[in-house]
Every structure is written in structure tokens, then in C-alpha cells.
């Protein structure tokens, strides 16, 4: 009954601490313990694991994470939420950082609170207004994260887990899947939040590829190449790439053909591995 995901408790905590719900911080508090347990189960946390939570809010997810983890490092931007989080969870294994997660060096914070931890699990009900920047920050700048189980808007979840031939497949799918195996886990109805968001949500699991070694020689070129290939979805690969590459159409077509990819195809039919190969070929051309 005193779960921090109980609708009455959420209202009581807001009232007791004089906290207003802040839309600008993407605050939608999860009020369903079954869903919270499903998220935490999907993270497969063992007692030796260090967990990072982004946006603990009133602590709905935190209350399920803390007993399972060795340490929990949490980032919360809203100063009004800090006292209730500190008073309820404060202890030797809980480290609350009151700051914008996008301004932090995650690996430095992990090293400070959990020295040597290099297989960290991130679990979060993400603030939706910055879902993609948070994902990309974790994927691109941390060498210590091994897995993420995160809730986001349903459409973004579809996009990052999409494979060729599915309409949601785009350059974001490639950017994420280049660094992690992305699995769509389950959909979450908007009715289990206070306040209810405008759209449904979904939980995604990202298992980071073994090392963070580059899979292409020039990552900046690779990502620019992929974005260019998808620039105008209805255009062929050949036409989109022609606008990006300083090469004749005939040369581009010949190179694509030599790699077994016809220029008349569209980017949404090309696999990640084919993109990796093509980027290497055209970077050398
Ligand atoms: N974990 C809670 C739950 O599931 O009920 C709250 C989730 S709510 C969708 C997102 C949380 O992220 C809010 O607590 C919000 O204040 C926090 N937040 C928003 N932007 C943030 C940022 N840039 N850095 C850290 N926390 C942020």
C-alpha cells in the first residue's frame, strides 16, 4: 500500500513536498507496480551489478532497483524531487546526482561512486523530450554501460528496433543498432501514468556490442553516409547518395553494383552490415 507507484501515494508525496508536476521535465510518473516489476526483471540485475537510473522522479522505479543492485547512481534534474528521494532512499548504496544527465560525464560519475565497474546497467523511464539525446549519449560516450532497459515513446521504440523492410527503419535505427542489439520488449498504455502522456510507451532493451571498438574506420563519415542515404525516403539510394558524394552517378552505380546493391533500391532495404561495407568502399573511393 505504501508503494511509491501507488496513485494515492504519488498524489500524497506531491502534496506533502509541495511538488508541482513539471511538463518541461517530461514528468509522467508510472503508477503500476506490475509494469515496474516487468521493467526491472527485464534488466536482469544481479547483486553485483551497478545500476544507473535516469530521472528517478518520486522513486517508483528506484524502490524496485535499489534492493537488487550493489549500487544505484541516479540523475534527477528537478530540485523539488531531491529531498523526498534522499530521505526515502538515502544510504550507502544510493548516490543521487542533482543535475541534467546530458551535462554529465557518465563514466566519471560511475568511477567516482562505483570504482572499477565496467558492466553497468541503465534502467529508466526516460523523459520523452530528450529520449534520443540520452540514448545517443549512453551509446556513444560510455565505455562502462553493458545494457539498457528503458521506457520511451512507442514510436521511438519502433524506430530504434526496426529492421530493413519495416517502415520505421531509418538512420536512428542504424545509429543505435551499430552499437547495440535493440529488442522491443512490450507496450505500455498511457493510462498507467500520472499525468497520462499523449502517446503510448514501450520498453526496449539494448545489449551493447562487446567492445566499443569502432566497426568502421571513419565513424563520422559512416553516420553522415547513412543519414544521406535516408535523406529523402522516396528517392533511390543512387539519387540520395549522388547529392552527398562527389562522384558521377555512373561511378556510384557501378560501386553499388559491385557490392551487390542496386542503385534503384531505397535505403530502407539496406542492412546495417551492408551500410558498414558501403561506407568503407565509398570512403576509400
Ligand atoms: N522514474 C519515474 C517514474 O517512472 O515514475 C519518473 C519518470 S519521468 C518520465 C522522467 C524523470 O526524468 C522526471 O523525474 C524528470 O524530472 C527527470 N528528468 C527530466 N529531464 C532530466 C534531465 N535532463 N536529467 C535528469 N533527469 C531528468
mmCIF file of C-alpha atoms and ligand atoms in Angstrom:
data_model
loop_
_atom_site.group_PDB
_atom_site.id
_atom_site.type_symbol
_atom_site.label_atom_id
_atom_site.label_comp_id
_atom_site.label_asym_id
_atom_site.label_seq_id
_atom_site.Cartn_x
_atom_site.Cartn_y
_atom_site.Cartn_z
ATOM 1 C CA UNK A 1 0.000 0.000 0.000
ATOM 2 C CA UNK A 2 2.940 2.357 0.599
ATOM 3 C CA UNK A 3 4.422 1.676 -2.856
ATOM 4 C CA UNK A 4 5.722 4.829 -4.468
ATOM 5 C CA UNK A 5 3.907 3.782 -7.624
ATOM 6 C CA UNK A 6 0.515 3.773 -5.956
ATOM 7 C CA UNK A 7 -1.643 6.621 -7.374
ATOM 8 C CA UNK A 8 -2.634 7.728 -3.859
ATOM 9 C CA UNK A 9 0.985 7.704 -2.670
ATOM 10 C CA UNK A 10 2.074 9.702 -5.720
ATOM 11 C CA UNK A 11 -0.572 12.345 -5.010
ATOM 12 C CA UNK A 12 0.319 12.324 -1.294
ATOM 13 C CA UNK A 13 4.050 12.738 -1.987
ATOM 14 C CA UNK A 14 3.407 15.607 -4.366
ATOM 15 C CA UNK A 15 1.193 17.298 -1.785
ATOM 16 C CA UNK A 16 3.428 16.609 1.216
ATOM 17 C CA UNK A 17 6.520 18.010 -0.503
ATOM 18 C CA UNK A 18 4.670 20.822 -2.277
ATOM 19 C CA UNK A 19 5.789 19.453 -5.643
ATOM 20 C CA UNK A 20 4.076 20.507 -8.862
ATOM 21 C CA UNK A 21 4.347 18.176 -11.844
ATOM 22 C CA UNK A 22 6.694 19.772 -14.378
ATOM 23 C CA UNK A 23 5.800 19.184 -18.001
ATOM 24 C CA UNK A 24 9.028 20.820 -19.135
ATOM 25 C CA UNK A 25 10.951 17.947 -17.493
ATOM 26 C CA UNK A 26 8.805 15.286 -19.130
ATOM 27 C CA UNK A 27 7.354 14.168 -15.802
ATOM 28 C CA UNK A 28 4.941 11.264 -16.179
ATOM 29 C CA UNK A 29 5.065 9.103 -13.085
ATOM 30 C CA UNK A 30 4.473 5.394 -13.531
ATOM 31 C CA UNK A 31 1.758 4.107 -11.212
ATOM 32 C CA UNK A 32 1.643 0.400 -11.955
ATOM 33 C CA UNK A 33 3.795 -1.920 -9.857
ATOM 34 C CA UNK A 34 3.373 -4.804 -12.317
ATOM 35 C CA UNK A 35 4.894 -2.765 -15.124
ATOM 36 C CA UNK A 36 7.701 -1.541 -12.858
ATOM 37 C CA UNK A 37 8.497 -5.135 -11.869
ATOM 38 C CA UNK A 38 8.449 -6.205 -15.532
ATOM 39 C CA UNK A 39 10.949 -3.458 -16.408
ATOM 40 C CA UNK A 40 13.276 -4.352 -13.549
ATOM 41 C CA UNK A 41 13.013 -8.099 -14.321
ATOM 42 C CA UNK A 42 13.968 -7.384 -17.947
ATOM 43 C CA UNK A 43 17.130 -5.670 -16.717
ATOM 44 C CA UNK A 44 18.269 -8.995 -15.168
ATOM 45 C CA UNK A 45 20.135 -7.281 -12.324
ATOM 46 C CA UNK A 46 22.329 -9.446 -10.090
ATOM 47 C CA UNK A 47 23.538 -8.426 -6.594
ATOM 48 C CA UNK A 48 26.955 -7.481 -8.025
ATOM 49 C CA UNK A 49 25.557 -5.048 -10.581
ATOM 50 C CA UNK A 50 25.910 -1.301 -10.584
ATOM 51 C CA UNK A 51 22.776 0.369 -11.922
ATOM 52 C CA UNK A 52 22.274 3.877 -13.260
ATOM 53 C CA UNK A 53 18.777 5.358 -13.190
ATOM 54 C CA UNK A 54 17.948 8.451 -15.210
ATOM 55 C CA UNK A 55 15.119 10.544 -13.761
ATOM 56 C CA UNK A 56 14.009 8.696 -10.603
ATOM 57 C CA UNK A 57 11.130 11.165 -10.134
ATOM 58 C CA UNK A 58 9.277 10.148 -6.990
ATOM 59 C CA UNK A 59 11.125 6.825 -6.836
ATOM 60 C CA UNK A 60 8.596 4.419 -8.388
ATOM 61 C CA UNK A 61 11.299 2.522 -10.274
ATOM 62 C CA UNK A 62 14.013 3.255 -7.713
ATOM 63 C CA UNK A 63 12.196 1.294 -4.997
ATOM 64 C CA UNK A 64 12.447 -1.849 -7.157
ATOM 65 C CA UNK A 65 16.016 -1.228 -8.348
ATOM 66 C CA UNK A 66 17.743 -0.418 -5.085
ATOM 67 C CA UNK A 67 17.182 -3.776 -3.315
ATOM 68 C CA UNK A 68 18.501 -5.679 -6.335
ATOM 69 C CA UNK A 69 21.638 -3.674 -7.131
ATOM 70 C CA UNK A 70 25.009 -3.359 -5.462
ATOM 71 C CA UNK A 71 24.923 0.379 -6.086
ATOM 72 C CA UNK A 72 22.486 2.772 -7.684
ATOM 73 C CA UNK A 73 23.602 6.038 -9.241
ATOM 74 C CA UNK A 74 20.619 8.247 -10.116
ATOM 75 C CA UNK A 75 20.370 11.553 -12.005
ATOM 76 C CA UNK A 76 17.469 13.880 -11.277
ATOM 77 C CA UNK A 77 17.218 17.405 -12.699
ATOM 78 C CA UNK A 78 14.258 18.639 -10.611
ATOM 79 C CA UNK A 79 15.444 20.096 -7.302
ATOM 80 C CA UNK A 80 11.981 19.726 -5.761
ATOM 81 C CA UNK A 81 12.251 15.933 -6.012
ATOM 82 C CA UNK A 82 15.640 15.677 -4.318
ATOM 83 C CA UNK A 83 14.540 15.855 -0.631
ATOM 84 C CA UNK A 84 11.949 13.074 -0.895
ATOM 85 C CA UNK A 85 14.391 10.846 -2.819
ATOM 86 C CA UNK A 86 17.191 11.483 -0.316
ATOM 87 C CA UNK A 87 15.022 10.941 2.742
ATOM 88 C CA UNK A 88 13.449 7.748 1.432
ATOM 89 C CA UNK A 89 16.405 6.060 -0.283
ATOM 90 C CA UNK A 90 19.460 7.741 1.260
ATOM 91 C CA UNK A 91 22.080 5.178 2.294
ATOM 92 C CA UNK A 92 25.496 3.806 1.394
ATOM 93 C CA UNK A 93 24.436 2.214 -1.901
ATOM 94 C CA UNK A 94 22.343 5.127 -3.237
ATOM 95 C CA UNK A 95 24.069 8.039 -4.980
ATOM 96 C CA UNK A 96 21.795 10.810 -6.164
ATOM 97 C CA UNK A 97 23.197 13.384 -8.564
ATOM 98 C CA UNK A 98 21.102 16.514 -8.834
ATOM 99 C CA UNK A 99 21.900 17.606 -12.380
ATOM 100 C CA UNK A 100 20.971 17.419 -16.040
ATOM 101 C CA UNK A 101 22.153 13.979 -17.161
ATOM 102 C CA UNK A 102 23.105 15.409 -20.564
ATOM 103 C CA UNK A 103 25.704 17.617 -18.901
ATOM 104 C CA UNK A 104 27.408 14.763 -17.079
ATOM 105 C CA UNK A 105 30.350 12.547 -17.903
ATOM 106 C CA UNK A 106 28.656 9.239 -17.040
ATOM 107 C CA UNK A 107 31.840 7.187 -16.865
ATOM 108 C CA UNK A 108 33.441 9.707 -14.493
ATOM 109 C CA UNK A 109 30.395 9.578 -12.189
ATOM 110 C CA UNK A 110 30.393 5.767 -12.275
ATOM 111 C CA UNK A 111 34.102 5.708 -11.445
ATOM 112 C CA UNK A 112 33.510 8.067 -8.528
ATOM 113 C CA UNK A 113 30.684 6.082 -6.928
ATOM 114 C CA UNK A 114 31.475 2.565 -8.133
ATOM 115 C CA UNK A 115 35.204 2.405 -8.892
ATOM 116 C CA UNK A 116 36.119 -0.246 -11.454
ATOM 117 C CA UNK A 117 32.546 -1.006 -12.524
ATOM 118 C CA UNK A 118 32.598 -1.592 -16.260
ATOM 119 C CA UNK A 119 29.410 -3.528 -16.918
ATOM 120 C CA UNK A 120 26.798 -1.094 -15.735
ATOM 121 C CA UNK A 121 23.064 -1.423 -16.408
ATOM 122 C CA UNK A 122 20.970 1.671 -17.147
ATOM 123 C CA UNK A 123 17.290 1.461 -16.255
ATOM 124 C CA UNK A 124 14.908 4.362 -16.800
ATOM 125 C CA UNK A 125 11.510 5.645 -17.602
ATOM 126 C CA UNK A 126 13.032 8.296 -19.834
ATOM 127 C CA UNK A 127 11.913 11.909 -20.038
ATOM 128 C CA UNK A 128 10.461 11.810 -23.553
ATOM 129 C CA UNK A 129 11.569 15.276 -24.662
ATOM 130 C CA UNK A 130 15.211 14.111 -24.626
ATOM 131 C CA UNK A 131 14.941 10.355 -25.334
ATOM 132 C CA UNK A 132 17.228 10.347 -28.373
ATOM 133 C CA UNK A 133 19.986 12.581 -26.906
ATOM 134 C CA UNK A 134 20.077 10.414 -23.752
ATOM 135 C CA UNK A 135 20.242 7.194 -25.770
ATOM 136 C CA UNK A 136 22.980 8.538 -28.023
ATOM 137 C CA UNK A 137 24.965 9.875 -25.086
ATOM 138 C CA UNK A 138 24.922 6.470 -23.366
ATOM 139 C CA UNK A 139 25.694 4.636 -26.606
ATOM 140 C CA UNK A 140 28.429 6.959 -27.821
ATOM 141 C CA UNK A 141 30.227 8.251 -24.800
ATOM 142 C CA UNK A 142 30.201 5.479 -22.205
ATOM 143 C CA UNK A 143 32.580 2.558 -22.176
ATOM 144 C CA UNK A 144 31.103 1.198 -18.960
ATOM 145 C CA UNK A 145 27.500 0.501 -19.870
ATOM 146 C CA UNK A 146 26.665 -3.043 -20.978
ATOM 147 C CA UNK A 147 22.883 -2.909 -21.121
ATOM 148 C CA UNK A 148 19.947 -0.508 -21.015
ATOM 149 C CA UNK A 149 16.309 -1.264 -20.297
ATOM 150 C CA UNK A 150 14.401 1.913 -20.962
ATOM 151 C CA UNK A 151 10.879 3.124 -21.500
ATOM 152 C CA UNK A 152 10.233 5.639 -24.267
ATOM 153 C CA UNK A 153 7.510 6.735 -26.676
ATOM 154 C CA UNK A 154 6.133 3.796 -28.591
ATOM 155 C CA UNK A 155 7.040 5.326 -31.989
ATOM 156 C CA UNK A 156 10.671 5.861 -30.975
ATOM 157 C CA UNK A 157 10.852 2.283 -29.653
ATOM 158 C CA UNK A 158 9.574 1.026 -33.024
ATOM 159 C CA UNK A 159 12.134 3.125 -34.865
ATOM 160 C CA UNK A 160 15.206 2.085 -32.913
ATOM 161 C CA UNK A 161 14.332 -1.629 -33.078
ATOM 162 C CA UNK A 162 13.237 -1.632 -36.740
ATOM 163 C CA UNK A 163 14.959 -3.797 -39.338
ATOM 164 C CA UNK A 164 15.062 -3.401 -43.156
ATOM 165 C CA UNK A 165 11.713 -3.533 -44.888
ATOM 166 C CA UNK A 166 9.832 -2.165 -41.868
ATOM 167 C CA UNK A 167 8.535 1.365 -42.385
ATOM 168 C CA UNK A 168 10.040 2.666 -39.123
ATOM 169 C CA UNK A 169 13.580 1.678 -40.193
ATOM 170 C CA UNK A 170 15.685 4.838 -40.583
ATOM 171 C CA UNK A 171 19.049 6.387 -39.752
ATOM 172 C CA UNK A 172 18.240 6.312 -35.991
ATOM 173 C CA UNK A 173 17.734 2.515 -36.184
ATOM 174 C CA UNK A 174 21.213 2.244 -37.708
ATOM 175 C CA UNK A 175 22.812 4.680 -35.241
ATOM 176 C CA UNK A 176 21.507 2.621 -32.304
ATOM 177 C CA UNK A 177 22.000 -0.859 -33.776
ATOM 178 C CA UNK A 178 25.553 -0.017 -34.810
ATOM 179 C CA UNK A 179 26.374 -0.014 -31.088
ATOM 180 C CA UNK A 180 23.807 -2.327 -29.523
ATOM 181 C CA UNK A 181 21.377 -5.139 -30.163
ATOM 182 C CA UNK A 182 17.968 -3.487 -29.804
ATOM 183 C CA UNK A 183 14.967 -5.534 -28.676
ATOM 184 C CA UNK A 184 11.395 -4.254 -28.408
ATOM 185 C CA UNK A 185 10.035 -5.774 -25.177
ATOM 186 C CA UNK A 186 6.465 -4.626 -24.523
ATOM 187 C CA UNK A 187 3.993 -1.798 -24.984
ATOM 188 C CA UNK A 188 2.765 0.284 -22.042
ATOM 189 C CA UNK A 189 -0.574 2.053 -22.076
ATOM 190 C CA UNK A 190 -0.681 5.785 -21.384
ATOM 191 C CA UNK A 191 -3.280 5.122 -18.673
ATOM 192 C CA UNK A 192 -0.653 3.869 -16.169
ATOM 193 C CA UNK A 193 0.957 7.277 -15.707
ATOM 194 C CA UNK A 194 0.173 10.392 -13.689
ATOM 195 C CA UNK A 195 -0.316 12.566 -15.654
ATOM 196 C CA UNK A 196 -1.140 10.425 -18.708
ATOM 197 C CA UNK A 197 1.150 11.298 -21.639
ATOM 198 C CA UNK A 198 -0.320 11.980 -25.092
ATOM 199 C CA UNK A 199 1.043 8.749 -26.593
ATOM 200 C CA UNK A 200 1.598 5.123 -25.602
ATOM 201 C CA UNK A 201 5.022 3.972 -24.465
ATOM 202 C CA UNK A 202 7.178 0.884 -24.882
ATOM 203 C CA UNK A 203 10.109 -0.730 -23.134
ATOM 204 C CA UNK A 204 13.254 -1.525 -25.099
ATOM 205 C CA UNK A 205 16.346 -3.485 -24.148
ATOM 206 C CA UNK A 206 19.717 -2.520 -25.607
ATOM 207 C CA UNK A 207 22.579 -5.003 -25.241
ATOM 208 C CA UNK A 208 25.756 -3.146 -26.098
ATOM 209 C CA UNK A 209 28.109 -4.861 -28.513
ATOM 210 C CA UNK A 210 31.056 -6.418 -26.731
ATOM 211 C CA UNK A 211 33.576 -3.671 -27.006
ATOM 212 C CA UNK A 212 33.189 -0.095 -28.054
ATOM 213 C CA UNK A 213 35.739 -0.558 -30.782
ATOM 214 C CA UNK A 214 34.835 1.221 -33.999
ATOM 215 C CA UNK A 215 33.274 -1.072 -36.601
ATOM 216 C CA UNK A 216 34.215 1.319 -39.409
ATOM 217 C CA UNK A 217 37.396 3.261 -40.000
ATOM 218 C CA UNK A 218 35.711 6.662 -40.001
ATOM 219 C CA UNK A 219 32.581 6.773 -37.847
ATOM 220 C CA UNK A 220 31.768 10.405 -38.681
ATOM 221 C CA UNK A 221 31.732 9.518 -42.393
ATOM 222 C CA UNK A 222 29.664 6.374 -41.734
ATOM 223 C CA UNK A 223 26.911 8.247 -39.875
ATOM 224 C CA UNK A 224 26.868 11.084 -42.440
ATOM 225 C CA UNK A 225 26.661 8.462 -45.229
ATOM 226 C CA UNK A 226 23.706 6.711 -43.573
ATOM 227 C CA UNK A 227 21.869 9.993 -42.964
ATOM 228 C CA UNK A 228 22.418 10.979 -46.598
ATOM 229 C CA UNK A 229 21.133 7.601 -47.834
ATOM 230 C CA UNK A 230 17.877 8.133 -45.909
ATOM 231 C CA UNK A 231 17.620 11.871 -46.641
ATOM 232 C CA UNK A 232 14.594 11.620 -48.936
ATOM 233 C CA UNK A 233 12.866 8.344 -48.253
ATOM 234 C CA UNK A 234 11.117 8.123 -51.600
ATOM 235 C CA UNK A 235 14.319 8.693 -53.546
ATOM 236 C CA UNK A 236 16.569 5.823 -54.596
ATOM 237 C CA UNK A 237 19.853 5.085 -52.907
ATOM 238 C CA UNK A 238 21.614 6.291 -56.041
ATOM 239 C CA UNK A 239 19.905 9.699 -56.071
ATOM 240 C CA UNK A 240 20.337 10.312 -52.341
ATOM 241 C CA UNK A 241 23.995 9.284 -52.406
ATOM 242 C CA UNK A 242 24.661 11.376 -55.501
ATOM 243 C CA UNK A 243 23.759 14.507 -53.528
ATOM 244 C CA UNK A 244 26.238 13.517 -50.815
ATOM 245 C CA UNK A 245 29.196 12.044 -52.680
ATOM 246 C CA UNK A 246 31.453 13.968 -55.040
ATOM 247 C CA UNK A 247 31.176 11.240 -57.692
ATOM 248 C CA UNK A 248 29.371 10.725 -61.007
ATOM 249 C CA UNK A 249 26.135 8.798 -60.891
ATOM 250 C CA UNK A 250 27.637 6.123 -63.149
ATOM 251 C CA UNK A 251 30.549 5.611 -60.739
ATOM 252 C CA UNK A 252 28.250 5.388 -57.733
ATOM 253 C CA UNK A 253 26.023 2.905 -59.533
ATOM 254 C CA UNK A 254 28.992 0.771 -60.547
ATOM 255 C CA UNK A 255 30.382 0.696 -56.994
ATOM 256 C CA UNK A 256 26.984 -0.180 -55.549
ATOM 257 C CA UNK A 257 26.523 -2.912 -58.157
ATOM 258 C CA UNK A 258 29.983 -4.325 -57.367
ATOM 259 C CA UNK A 259 28.836 -4.647 -53.735
ATOM 260 C CA UNK A 260 25.659 -6.446 -54.769
ATOM 261 C CA UNK A 261 23.369 -3.483 -54.063
ATOM 262 C CA UNK A 262 21.356 -1.976 -56.905
ATOM 263 C CA UNK A 263 21.216 1.829 -57.008
ATOM 264 C CA UNK A 264 17.474 1.647 -57.644
ATOM 265 C CA UNK A 265 16.906 0.311 -54.124
ATOM 266 C CA UNK A 266 15.839 2.548 -51.271
ATOM 267 C CA UNK A 267 17.844 2.972 -48.084
ATOM 268 C CA UNK A 268 15.162 1.247 -46.004
ATOM 269 C CA UNK A 269 16.007 -2.078 -47.663
ATOM 270 C CA UNK A 270 19.722 -1.946 -46.812
ATOM 271 C CA UNK A 271 21.014 -3.802 -43.745
ATOM 272 C CA UNK A 272 23.376 -2.388 -41.131
ATOM 273 C CA UNK A 273 26.190 -4.672 -42.317
ATOM 274 C CA UNK A 274 25.686 -3.579 -45.922
ATOM 275 C CA UNK A 275 25.810 0.068 -44.814
ATOM 276 C CA UNK A 276 29.051 -0.617 -42.962
ATOM 277 C CA UNK A 277 30.542 -2.193 -46.095
ATOM 278 C CA UNK A 278 29.284 0.531 -48.425
ATOM 279 C CA UNK A 279 30.590 3.336 -46.194
ATOM 280 C CA UNK A 280 34.059 1.752 -46.227
ATOM 281 C CA UNK A 281 34.006 1.426 -50.026
ATOM 282 C CA UNK A 282 32.810 4.975 -50.674
ATOM 283 C CA UNK A 283 35.119 6.498 -48.065
ATOM 284 C CA UNK A 284 38.038 4.995 -49.990
ATOM 285 C CA UNK A 285 36.640 5.970 -53.407
HETATM 286 N N1 LIG B 1 11.216 7.284 -12.847
HETATM 287 C C1 LIG B 1 9.999 7.996 -12.529
HETATM 288 C C2 LIG B 1 8.802 7.076 -12.817
HETATM 289 O O1 LIG B 1 8.979 6.119 -13.572
HETATM 290 O O2 LIG B 1 7.733 7.341 -12.316
HETATM 291 C C3 LIG B 1 9.861 9.311 -13.292
HETATM 292 C C4 LIG B 1 9.973 9.227 -14.794
HETATM 293 S S1 LIG B 1 9.592 10.736 -15.626
HETATM 294 C C5 LIG B 1 9.041 10.128 -17.188
HETATM 295 C C6 LIG B 1 11.172 11.412 -16.084
HETATM 296 C C7 LIG B 1 12.044 11.921 -14.951
HETATM 297 O O3 LIG B 1 13.262 12.448 -15.505
HETATM 298 C C8 LIG B 1 11.453 13.051 -14.141
HETATM 299 O O4 LIG B 1 11.664 12.788 -12.767
HETATM 300 C C9 LIG B 1 12.231 14.292 -14.568
HETATM 301 O O5 LIG B 1 12.304 15.310 -13.580
HETATM 302 C C10 LIG B 1 13.585 13.686 -14.881
HETATM 303 N N2 LIG B 1 14.386 14.462 -15.858
HETATM 304 C C11 LIG B 1 13.936 15.202 -16.908
HETATM 305 N N3 LIG B 1 14.944 15.725 -17.597
HETATM 306 C C12 LIG B 1 16.087 15.319 -16.985
HETATM 307 C C13 LIG B 1 17.473 15.550 -17.228
HETATM 308 N N4 LIG B 1 17.884 16.294 -18.258
HETATM 309 N N5 LIG B 1 18.384 14.984 -16.387
HETATM 310 C C14 LIG B 1 17.966 14.213 -15.337
HETATM 311 N N6 LIG B 1 16.672 13.964 -15.061
HETATM 312 C C15 LIG B 1 15.739 14.496 -15.867
#
